[in-house]
CSV table of C-alpha atoms in Angstrom, one decimal:
chain,number,residue,atom,x,y,z
A,1222,UNK,CA,69.0,-6.6,-42.7
A,1223,UNK,CA,71.9,-7.8,-40.4
A,1224,UNK,CA,73.0,-4.1,-40.2
A,1225,UNK,CA,70.0,-3.2,-38.3
A,1226,UNK,CA,70.1,-6.2,-36.4
A,1227,UNK,CA,71.7,-4.9,-33.0
A,1228,UNK,CA,70.1,-1.6,-32.7
A,1229,UNK,CA,66.4,-3.1,-32.9
A,1230,UNK,CA,67.9,-5.5,-30.0
A,1231,UNK,CA,69.0,-2.3,-28.3
A,1232,UNK,CA,65.5,-0.6,-29.7
A,1233,UNK,CA,63.6,-3.7,-28.0
A,1234,UNK,CA,65.1,-3.5,-24.8
A,1235,UNK,CA,64.7,0.4,-24.1
A,1236,UNK,CA,60.9,0.0,-25.3
A,1237,UNK,CA,60.5,-3.0,-22.8
A,1238,UNK,CA,62.5,-0.4,-19.8
A,1239,UNK,CA,60.3,2.3,-21.1
A,1240,UNK,CA,56.9,0.5,-21.3
A,1241,UNK,CA,57.7,-1.6,-18.2
A,1242,UNK,CA,58.3,1.9,-16.3
A,1243,UNK,CA,55.6,3.2,-17.1
A,1244,UNK,CA,53.0,0.4,-16.3
A,1245,UNK,CA,55.2,-0.3,-13.1
A,1246,UNK,CA,53.9,3.7,-12.2
A,1247,UNK,CA,50.8,3.1,-13.4
A,1248,UNK,CA,50.0,0.3,-10.9
A,1249,UNK,CA,51.8,1.6,-8.2
A,1250,UNK,CA,49.8,4.7,-8.2
A,1251,UNK,CA,46.6,3.7,-9.2
A,1252,UNK,CA,45.8,6.2,-12.2
A,1253,UNK,CA,43.7,5.8,-14.7
A,1254,UNK,CA,45.5,4.1,-17.6
A,1255,UNK,CA,44.0,5.9,-20.5
A,1256,UNK,CA,46.2,9.7,-20.4
A,1257,UNK,CA,49.6,7.5,-19.7
A,1258,UNK,CA,49.2,4.9,-22.2
A,1259,UNK,CA,48.1,7.7,-24.3
A,1260,UNK,CA,51.3,9.6,-23.7
A,1261,UNK,CA,53.2,6.8,-24.4
A,1262,UNK,CA,52.2,5.3,-27.4
A,1263,UNK,CA,53.2,9.1,-28.8
A,1264,UNK,CA,56.7,8.3,-27.4
A,1265,UNK,CA,56.5,5.3,-29.1
A,1266,UNK,CA,55.6,6.4,-32.1
A,1267,UNK,CA,58.3,9.2,-31.8
A,1268,UNK,CA,60.8,6.8,-30.8
A,1269,UNK,CA,60.0,4.8,-34.2
A,1270,UNK,CA,60.3,7.6,-36.6
A,1271,UNK,CA,63.8,9.1,-35.1
A,1272,UNK,CA,65.5,5.7,-34.8
A,1273,UNK,CA,64.4,4.4,-37.9
A,1274,UNK,CA,64.8,0.4,-38.4
A,1275,UNK,CA,62.6,-1.6,-39.5
A,1276,UNK,CA,60.0,-2.8,-36.6
A,1277,UNK,CA,57.1,-1.2,-37.8
A,1278,UNK,CA,55.2,1.4,-35.2
A,1279,UNK,CA,51.6,0.1,-35.9
A,1280,UNK,CA,52.6,-3.4,-34.5
A,1281,UNK,CA,54.0,-1.6,-31.8
A,1282,UNK,CA,50.8,0.7,-31.4
A,1283,UNK,CA,48.4,-2.1,-31.6
A,1284,UNK,CA,50.3,-4.2,-28.8
A,1285,UNK,CA,50.7,-1.4,-26.5
A,1286,UNK,CA,46.9,-0.3,-27.2
A,1287,UNK,CA,45.9,-3.9,-26.6
A,1288,UNK,CA,47.7,-4.3,-23.0
A,1289,UNK,CA,45.7,-0.9,-22.2
A,1290,UNK,CA,42.5,-2.3,-23.3
A,1291,UNK,CA,42.8,-5.4,-21.3
A,1292,UNK,CA,44.5,-3.3,-17.9
A,1293,UNK,CA,41.2,-1.3,-18.5
A,1294,UNK,CA,38.8,-4.3,-18.6
A,1295,UNK,CA,40.5,-5.9,-15.4
A,1296,UNK,CA,40.3,-2.8,-13.4
A,1297,UNK,CA,36.5,-1.6,-14.6
A,1298,UNK,CA,35.4,-5.3,-13.8
A,1299,UNK,CA,33.0,-5.4,-11.2
A,1300,UNK,CA,34.2,-7.3,-7.5
A,1301,UNK,CA,32.6,-9.1,-5.4
A,1302,UNK,CA,32.0,-6.9,-1.9
A,1303,UNK,CA,32.1,-8.5,1.0
A,1304,UNK,CA,28.5,-8.3,3.3
A,1305,UNK,CA,28.5,-5.3,5.2
A,1306,UNK,CA,25.8,-6.9,8.6
A,1307,UNK,CA,28.2,-7.5,11.9
A,1308,UNK,CA,31.0,-5.5,10.6
A,1309,UNK,CA,31.9,-3.2,12.8
A,1310,UNK,CA,33.6,0.7,11.9
A,1311,UNK,CA,35.2,3.7,14.0
A,1312,UNK,CA,34.6,6.6,12.5
A,1313,UNK,CA,36.1,10.1,13.6
A,1314,UNK,CA,35.4,13.7,13.3
A,1315,UNK,CA,31.4,13.1,12.6
A,1316,UNK,CA,30.6,16.6,13.6
A,1317,UNK,CA,30.0,17.7,10.1
A,1318,UNK,CA,31.3,16.4,6.4
A,1319,UNK,CA,32.8,13.5,5.1
A,1320,UNK,CA,32.6,11.8,8.4
A,1321,UNK,CA,28.6,12.5,9.2
A,1322,UNK,CA,27.5,11.6,5.5
A,1323,UNK,CA,30.0,8.5,5.7
A,1324,UNK,CA,28.3,7.3,9.5
A,1325,UNK,CA,25.1,8.1,7.8
A,1326,UNK,CA,25.6,5.5,5.0
A,1327,UNK,CA,27.5,2.9,6.9
A,1328,UNK,CA,24.2,2.7,9.1
A,1329,UNK,CA,21.8,2.1,6.3
A,1330,UNK,CA,24.3,-0.6,4.4
A,1331,UNK,CA,24.1,-2.2,8.1
A,1332,UNK,CA,27.1,-1.3,10.1
A,1333,UNK,CA,28.0,-1.3,13.0
A,1334,UNK,CA,29.0,2.5,13.7
A,1335,UNK,CA,30.8,4.0,16.3
A,1336,UNK,CA,31.3,8.1,15.1
A,1337,UNK,CA,33.3,10.3,17.5
A,1338,UNK,CA,32.0,14.2,17.4
A,1339,UNK,CA,33.4,16.9,19.5
A,1340,UNK,CA,29.8,18.2,20.6
A,1341,UNK,CA,26.8,15.3,21.5
A,1342,UNK,CA,24.4,18.7,21.8
A,1343,UNK,CA,26.1,19.9,18.2
A,1344,UNK,CA,23.4,19.8,15.1
A,1345,UNK,CA,25.9,16.9,13.7
A,1346,UNK,CA,25.2,14.8,16.4
A,1347,UNK,CA,21.6,15.5,16.9
A,1348,UNK,CA,21.1,14.6,13.3
A,1349,UNK,CA,23.1,11.4,13.3
A,1350,UNK,CA,21.1,10.0,16.3
A,1351,UNK,CA,17.1,11.0,15.0
A,1352,UNK,CA,18.1,9.5,11.5
A,1353,UNK,CA,20.3,6.4,12.5
A,1354,UNK,CA,19.5,3.2,14.1
A,1355,UNK,CA,20.2,1.8,17.3
A,1356,UNK,CA,23.5,0.3,15.7
A,1357,UNK,CA,25.1,3.7,16.1
A,1358,UNK,CA,26.9,4.8,18.5
A,1359,UNK,CA,27.9,8.5,19.5
A,1360,UNK,CA,30.8,8.8,21.0
A,1361,UNK,CA,32.7,12.7,22.0
A,1362,UNK,CA,36.2,12.5,21.6
A,1363,UNK,CA,38.7,15.1,20.7
A,1364,UNK,CA,41.6,13.2,19.1
A,1365,UNK,CA,44.3,15.4,20.4
A,1366,UNK,CA,43.2,14.3,24.0
A,1367,UNK,CA,44.4,11.2,24.8
A,1368,UNK,CA,42.2,10.8,27.7
A,1369,UNK,CA,39.1,10.5,25.6
A,1370,UNK,CA,41.0,8.8,23.3
A,1371,UNK,CA,41.6,6.1,25.9
A,1372,UNK,CA,38.3,6.5,27.0
A,1373,UNK,CA,36.7,6.2,24.1
A,1374,UNK,CA,38.7,2.6,23.2
A,1375,UNK,CA,37.0,1.7,26.3
A,1376,UNK,CA,33.5,2.0,25.4
A,1377,UNK,CA,34.2,0.3,22.2
A,1378,UNK,CA,35.8,-2.7,23.7
A,1379,UNK,CA,32.5,-2.6,26.2
A,1380,UNK,CA,30.2,-2.7,23.5
A,1381,UNK,CA,31.9,-5.0,20.9
A,1382,UNK,CA,32.3,-8.1,23.2
A,1383,UNK,CA,34.3,-10.8,21.9
A,1384,UNK,CA,33.3,-9.6,18.1
A,1385,UNK,CA,36.4,-7.9,16.3
A,1386,UNK,CA,36.7,-4.3,14.7
A,1387,UNK,CA,36.8,-4.2,11.0
A,1388,UNK,CA,38.0,-0.8,10.4
A,1389,UNK,CA,39.1,2.6,11.1
A,1390,UNK,CA,38.5,5.2,9.0
A,1391,UNK,CA,40.3,8.8,10.2
A,1392,UNK,CA,38.8,11.2,9.0
A,1393,UNK,CA,38.9,14.3,11.5
A,1394,UNK,CA,40.9,17.0,10.6
A,1395,UNK,CA,41.1,20.6,10.1
A,1396,UNK,CA,42.7,24.0,7.7
A,1397,UNK,CA,42.8,26.4,10.5
A,1398,UNK,CA,44.8,29.4,8.3
A,1399,UNK,CA,45.6,30.2,4.7
A,1400,UNK,CA,48.2,32.3,3.5
A,1401,UNK,CA,52.0,32.4,2.4
A,1402,UNK,CA,54.1,30.4,5.2
A,1403,UNK,CA,55.8,33.5,6.8
A,1404,UNK,CA,53.0,35.0,7.1
A,1405,UNK,CA,50.9,31.9,9.0
A,1406,UNK,CA,51.2,31.7,12.9
A,1407,UNK,CA,53.2,29.2,14.1
A,1408,UNK,CA,50.0,28.2,16.5
A,1409,UNK,CA,48.3,27.6,12.7
A,1410,UNK,CA,51.7,25.0,12.0
A,1411,UNK,CA,51.1,23.8,15.3
A,1412,UNK,CA,47.2,23.5,15.2
A,1413,UNK,CA,47.6,21.4,11.8
A,1414,UNK,CA,50.1,19.1,13.5
A,1415,UNK,CA,47.9,18.4,16.8
A,1416,UNK,CA,44.9,17.3,14.7
A,1417,UNK,CA,45.8,16.3,11.5
A,1418,UNK,CA,48.8,14.5,12.6
A,1419,UNK,CA,49.4,13.7,16.1
A,1420,UNK,CA,46.0,13.1,17.0
A,1421,UNK,CA,45.3,10.9,13.8
A,1422,UNK,CA,48.2,9.3,15.6
A,1423,UNK,CA,47.0,8.6,18.5
A,1424,UNK,CA,43.9,7.0,17.3
A,1425,UNK,CA,45.5,5.0,15.8
A,1426,UNK,CA,48.2,3.8,18.1
A,1427,UNK,CA,45.5,3.0,20.7
A,1428,UNK,CA,42.9,1.5,18.1
A,1429,UNK,CA,45.6,-1.3,16.3
A,1430,UNK,CA,45.6,-4.1,19.2
A,1431,UNK,CA,41.7,-4.4,17.8
A,1432,UNK,CA,42.9,-4.1,14.3
A,1433,UNK,CA,45.8,-6.5,14.6
A,1434,UNK,CA,43.6,-9.1,16.3
A,1435,UNK,CA,40.5,-8.7,13.9
A,1436,UNK,CA,43.1,-8.3,10.7
A,1437,UNK,CA,40.9,-5.0,10.2
A,1438,UNK,CA,41.5,-2.0,8.2
A,1439,UNK,CA,42.6,2.0,8.4
A,1440,UNK,CA,41.2,3.9,5.6
A,1441,UNK,CA,42.6,7.8,6.4
A,1442,UNK,CA,41.4,10.7,4.4
A,1443,UNK,CA,44.2,12.6,3.3
A,1444,UNK,CA,44.6,15.4,0.4
A,1445,UNK,CA,46.2,16.2,-2.8
A,1446,UNK,CA,48.1,18.8,-0.7
A,1447,UNK,CA,49.8,16.4,1.4
A,1448,UNK,CA,51.8,15.5,-1.9
A,1449,UNK,CA,51.8,18.9,-4.0
A,1450,UNK,CA,52.8,22.5,-3.3
A,1451,UNK,CA,49.6,23.9,-3.4
A,1452,UNK,CA,50.3,27.6,-2.8
A,1453,UNK,CA,48.9,29.3,0.6
A,1454,UNK,CA,48.1,26.0,2.5
A,1455,UNK,CA,52.0,24.9,3.9
A,1456,UNK,CA,50.4,24.8,7.4
A,1457,UNK,CA,47.6,22.1,6.0
A,1458,UNK,CA,49.8,20.3,3.9
A,1459,UNK,CA,52.6,19.7,5.8
A,1460,UNK,CA,50.4,17.7,8.2
A,1461,UNK,CA,49.1,15.7,5.4
A,1462,UNK,CA,52.4,15.1,4.1
A,1463,UNK,CA,53.8,13.8,7.6
A,1464,UNK,CA,50.3,11.9,7.5
A,1465,UNK,CA,50.6,10.3,4.4
A,1466,UNK,CA,54.6,9.5,5.0
A,1467,UNK,CA,53.2,7.7,8.0
A,1468,UNK,CA,50.4,5.6,6.5
A,1469,UNK,CA,52.5,4.4,3.7
A,1470,UNK,CA,55.0,3.2,6.3
A,1471,UNK,CA,52.0,1.4,8.5
A,1472,UNK,CA,51.3,-0.4,5.5
A,1473,UNK,CA,54.2,-2.1,5.0
A,1474,UNK,CA,54.7,-3.1,8.8
A,1475,UNK,CA,51.1,-4.1,9.2
A,1476,UNK,CA,50.9,-6.1,6.2
A,1477,UNK,CA,52.7,-9.4,8.4
A,1478,UNK,CA,49.3,-8.5,10.8
A,1479,UNK,CA,46.5,-9.0,7.7
A,1480,UNK,CA,46.2,-5.7,8.8
A,1481,UNK,CA,45.4,-3.1,5.2
A,1482,UNK,CA,45.9,0.2,4.8
A,1483,UNK,CA,44.2,3.1,2.5
A,1484,UNK,CA,44.6,6.6,1.7
A,1485,UNK,CA,41.6,8.3,0.4
A,1486,UNK,CA,43.3,11.6,-1.9
A,1487,UNK,CA,39.8,14.0,-2.4
A,1488,UNK,CA,39.1,16.5,-4.8
A,1489,UNK,CA,37.7,19.9,-3.3
A,1490,UNK,CA,34.8,19.4,-1.5
A,1491,UNK,CA,32.5,21.9,1.0
A,1492,UNK,CA,33.0,20.3,4.1
A,1493,UNK,CA,33.4,21.7,8.1
A,1494,UNK,CA,34.8,25.8,7.8
A,1495,UNK,CA,35.6,26.1,4.2
A,1496,UNK,CA,32.5,27.3,3.4
A,1497,UNK,CA,32.1,29.1,6.2
A,1498,UNK,CA,33.0,32.9,5.5
A,1499,UNK,CA,32.6,34.2,9.1
A,1500,UNK,CA,35.3,32.2,10.1
A,1501,UNK,CA,37.7,32.9,7.7
A,1502,UNK,CA,37.2,36.5,8.2
A,1503,UNK,CA,37.9,36.2,11.9
A,1504,UNK,CA,40.8,34.5,11.3
A,1505,UNK,CA,41.8,37.0,8.7
A,1506,UNK,CA,41.1,40.2,11.2
A,1507,UNK,CA,43.4,37.5,13.9
A,1508,UNK,CA,46.3,37.4,11.3
A,1509,UNK,CA,45.8,41.1,10.6
A,1510,UNK,CA,46.3,41.7,14.6
A,1511,UNK,CA,49.2,39.8,14.7
A,1512,UNK,CA,51.5,40.0,11.9
A,1513,UNK,CA,54.6,42.1,13.1
A,1514,UNK,CA,54.1,45.6,11.3
A,1515,UNK,CA,57.4,45.1,9.3
A,1516,UNK,CA,55.7,42.2,7.7
A,1517,UNK,CA,52.4,43.6,7.0
A,1518,UNK,CA,54.0,46.5,5.6
A,1519,UNK,CA,56.1,44.9,3.3
A,1520,UNK,CA,53.1,42.2,2.3
A,1521,UNK,CA,50.4,45.3,2.6
A,1522,UNK,CA,46.8,44.7,3.9
A,1523,UNK,CA,44.7,44.6,0.4
A,1524,UNK,CA,47.7,41.7,-0.9
A,1525,UNK,CA,45.8,39.6,2.3
A,1526,UNK,CA,42.9,40.6,1.4
A,1527,UNK,CA,43.1,39.2,-2.4
A,1528,UNK,CA,44.4,35.5,-0.9
A,1529,UNK,CA,41.3,35.6,1.3
A,1530,UNK,CA,39.2,36.4,-1.5
A,1531,UNK,CA,40.7,34.0,-3.8
A,1532,UNK,CA,40.0,31.1,-0.8
A,1533,UNK,CA,36.6,31.9,-0.5
A,1534,UNK,CA,35.8,32.1,-4.5
A,1535,UNK,CA,37.8,28.4,-4.5
A,1536,UNK,CA,35.5,27.6,-1.7
A,1537,UNK,CA,32.4,28.6,-3.3
A,1538,UNK,CA,33.4,26.4,-6.3
A,1539,UNK,CA,33.5,23.6,-4.1
A,1540,UNK,CA,32.1,19.9,-5.0
A,1541,UNK,CA,29.0,20.3,-1.5
A,1542,UNK,CA,27.9,16.6,-3.1
A,1543,UNK,CA,30.2,14.6,-1.0
A,1544,UNK,CA,29.2,10.9,-2.1
A,1545,UNK,CA,31.9,10.3,-4.4
A,1546,UNK,CA,33.9,10.5,-1.1
A,1547,UNK,CA,31.7,8.3,0.8
A,1548,UNK,CA,31.5,5.7,-1.8
A,1549,UNK,CA,35.3,5.2,-2.2
A,1550,UNK,CA,35.3,4.6,1.5
A,1551,UNK,CA,32.6,2.0,1.4
A,1552,UNK,CA,34.9,0.4,-1.3
A,1553,UNK,CA,37.7,0.8,0.9
A,1554,UNK,CA,35.5,-1.1,3.3
A,1555,UNK,CA,34.4,-4.1,1.4
A,1556,UNK,CA,36.3,-4.9,-1.6
A,1557,UNK,CA,38.4,-7.6,-1.0
A,1558,UNK,CA,41.8,-6.3,-1.5
A,1559,UNK,CA,41.6,-2.3,-1.2
A,1560,UNK,CA,43.8,-0.5,-3.0
A,1561,UNK,CA,46.5,1.5,-1.0
A,1562,UNK,CA,45.7,4.9,-2.7
A,1563,UNK,CA,42.4,6.1,-3.6
A,1564,UNK,CA,41.8,9.7,-5.6
A,1565,UNK,CA,37.7,10.8,-5.0
A,1566,UNK,CA,36.4,12.9,-7.1
A,1567,UNK,CA,36.9,14.9,-10.4
A,1568,UNK,CA,40.3,16.1,-11.6
A,1569,UNK,CA,42.5,14.0,-8.9
A,1570,UNK,CA,43.7,11.7,-11.4
A,1571,UNK,CA,44.4,14.4,-14.0
A,1572,UNK,CA,46.3,16.3,-11.1
A,1573,UNK,CA,48.6,13.5,-10.5
A,1574,UNK,CA,49.2,12.4,-13.7
A,1575,UNK,CA,50.4,15.7,-14.2
A,1576,UNK,CA,52.3,16.2,-10.8
A,1577,UNK,CA,54.1,12.5,-11.9
A,1578,UNK,CA,54.6,13.1,-15.3
A,1579,UNK,CA,55.1,16.6,-16.3
A,1580,UNK,CA,58.2,18.5,-16.1
A,1581,UNK,CA,58.4,20.4,-12.3
A,1582,UNK,CA,57.9,23.8,-13.8
A,1583,UNK,CA,54.7,22.8,-15.8
A,1584,UNK,CA,53.3,21.0,-12.8
A,1585,UNK,CA,53.8,23.9,-10.1
A,1586,UNK,CA,52.8,26.7,-12.9
A,1587,UNK,CA,49.0,24.1,-13.3
A,1588,UNK,CA,49.0,24.5,-9.5
A,1589,UNK,CA,49.2,28.2,-9.5
A,1590,UNK,CA,46.7,28.5,-11.9
A,1591,UNK,CA,44.1,25.8,-10.5
A,1592,UNK,CA,44.2,27.1,-6.9
A,1593,UNK,CA,44.9,30.6,-6.0
A,1594,UNK,CA,45.1,32.9,-8.9
A,1595,UNK,CA,46.9,35.7,-8.0
A,1596,UNK,CA,47.5,39.0,-9.4
A,1597,UNK,CA,48.2,41.5,-6.7
A,1598,UNK,CA,52.2,40.8,-5.5
A,1599,UNK,CA,53.4,42.0,-2.0
A,1600,UNK,CA,53.5,45.7,-1.3
A,1601,UNK,CA,57.2,45.7,-0.9
A,1602,UNK,CA,57.7,44.4,-4.7
A,1603,UNK,CA,55.0,46.4,-6.3
A,1604,UNK,CA,57.2,49.4,-4.6
A,1605,UNK,CA,60.2,48.2,-6.1
A,1606,UNK,CA,59.4,47.7,-9.5
A,1607,UNK,CA,57.5,51.5,-9.7
A,1608,UNK,CA,60.9,52.7,-8.5
A,1609,UNK,CA,62.7,50.6,-11.3
A,1610,UNK,CA,60.3,51.7,-13.4
A,1611,UNK,CA,60.5,55.3,-12.5
A,1612,UNK,CA,64.3,55.3,-12.9
A,1613,UNK,CA,64.1,53.6,-16.3
A,1614,UNK,CA,62.3,56.8,-18.0
A,1615,UNK,CA,64.2,59.4,-16.0
A,1616,UNK,CA,67.5,57.7,-17.5
A,1617,UNK,CA,65.5,57.7,-21.0
A,1618,UNK,CA,64.7,61.3,-20.4
A,1619,UNK,CA,68.0,62.5,-19.3
A,1620,UNK,CA,69.5,60.4,-22.4
A,1621,UNK,CA,66.9,62.2,-25.1
A,1622,UNK,CA,67.5,65.4,-23.1
A,1623,UNK,CA,71.3,64.9,-23.6
A,1624,UNK,CA,71.1,64.4,-27.1
A,1625,UNK,CA,68.5,67.0,-27.8
A,1626,UNK,CA,71.3,69.5,-26.3
A,1627,UNK,CA,73.9,68.5,-28.3
A,1628,UNK,CA,72.0,68.8,-31.3
A,1629,UNK,CA,71.3,72.0,-30.5
A,1630,UNK,CA,74.9,73.0,-29.5
A,1631,UNK,CA,75.8,71.4,-33.1
A,1632,UNK,CA,73.2,74.1,-35.1
A,1633,UNK,CA,74.6,77.0,-32.5
A,1634,UNK,CA,78.3,75.9,-33.9
């Protein structure tokens, strides 16, 4: 037994570091603990078998299983919610999608809602006016226009009076293109950054004095595309990556003021232009007309068309039920201690688990299979492969012919 004393202490130290590191990462990312704990339990058994010391693996499994169950019970325990009555919430991008659905639901719950739209005479604005109470105020705001943002601040302050603003929900956002980075126009990158990043930054900075005064909350709808490299979404993903970093930084800076910052990461839902086929076909035609001829020849029009069709197919499969995201926003608004990050929708937690814990090559392959299952290579690569195949076949034929001629010569001799 004395021979095993020192290795067992090393083993316990290593195991403690591994389990502690896993637990810390779970707590930081707010992933569901079950798949992570299962993985670490498997590692524990493997290490136990390989290290061949006297600590029984069963004891370790029981201990970690108990910790897992305890942690899951604490997380799933129903927590008390704050009352909604009397709380004012400012929401951007309420013409459609998450913003429109959230504004209606918050109005039902008793919030005082300030909902911004791009078009006061549009269908979404009319629906809000018709279906919501007089607690809801519609404001026409383009978040990329500083004058409109400042005007919205003045109107909000005038209506609130001495009552503070409880929360800002940054929902407005756009995805103005799809396709390979080389094929994306610079205007597409600027368009995404202007709305998703600079517009959101502008509205947040403008309303921060109200939020600091009330020790309120900032809730931002972002995207997993800001953390993971989805193919053909570089312009959109880059703007969301900047957004994620911005609000993760703000979380630290605003903590002394009592302002809590949360980011919501939804899965795929039918919102905005995502399922509008006519809009994306128009974008596709514009891309074909503006691309340099050399690029179009290298990639091929059929390659671009396949990308568009795959994007449409993915959008058609998106979830039309927006309630998981709406309910997550409500949770972030009313829970006494909101989380830094929320995953809203099926599969997002699994996606982040694969991204966080599996090798990079596997996570990249998973994203390629999950998002766009492209089968057609660019035209230049197809022609190159075809040329190499022809050269290979010609060389084989020449070698066979040479061999046949030599055999004939040998017979003749």
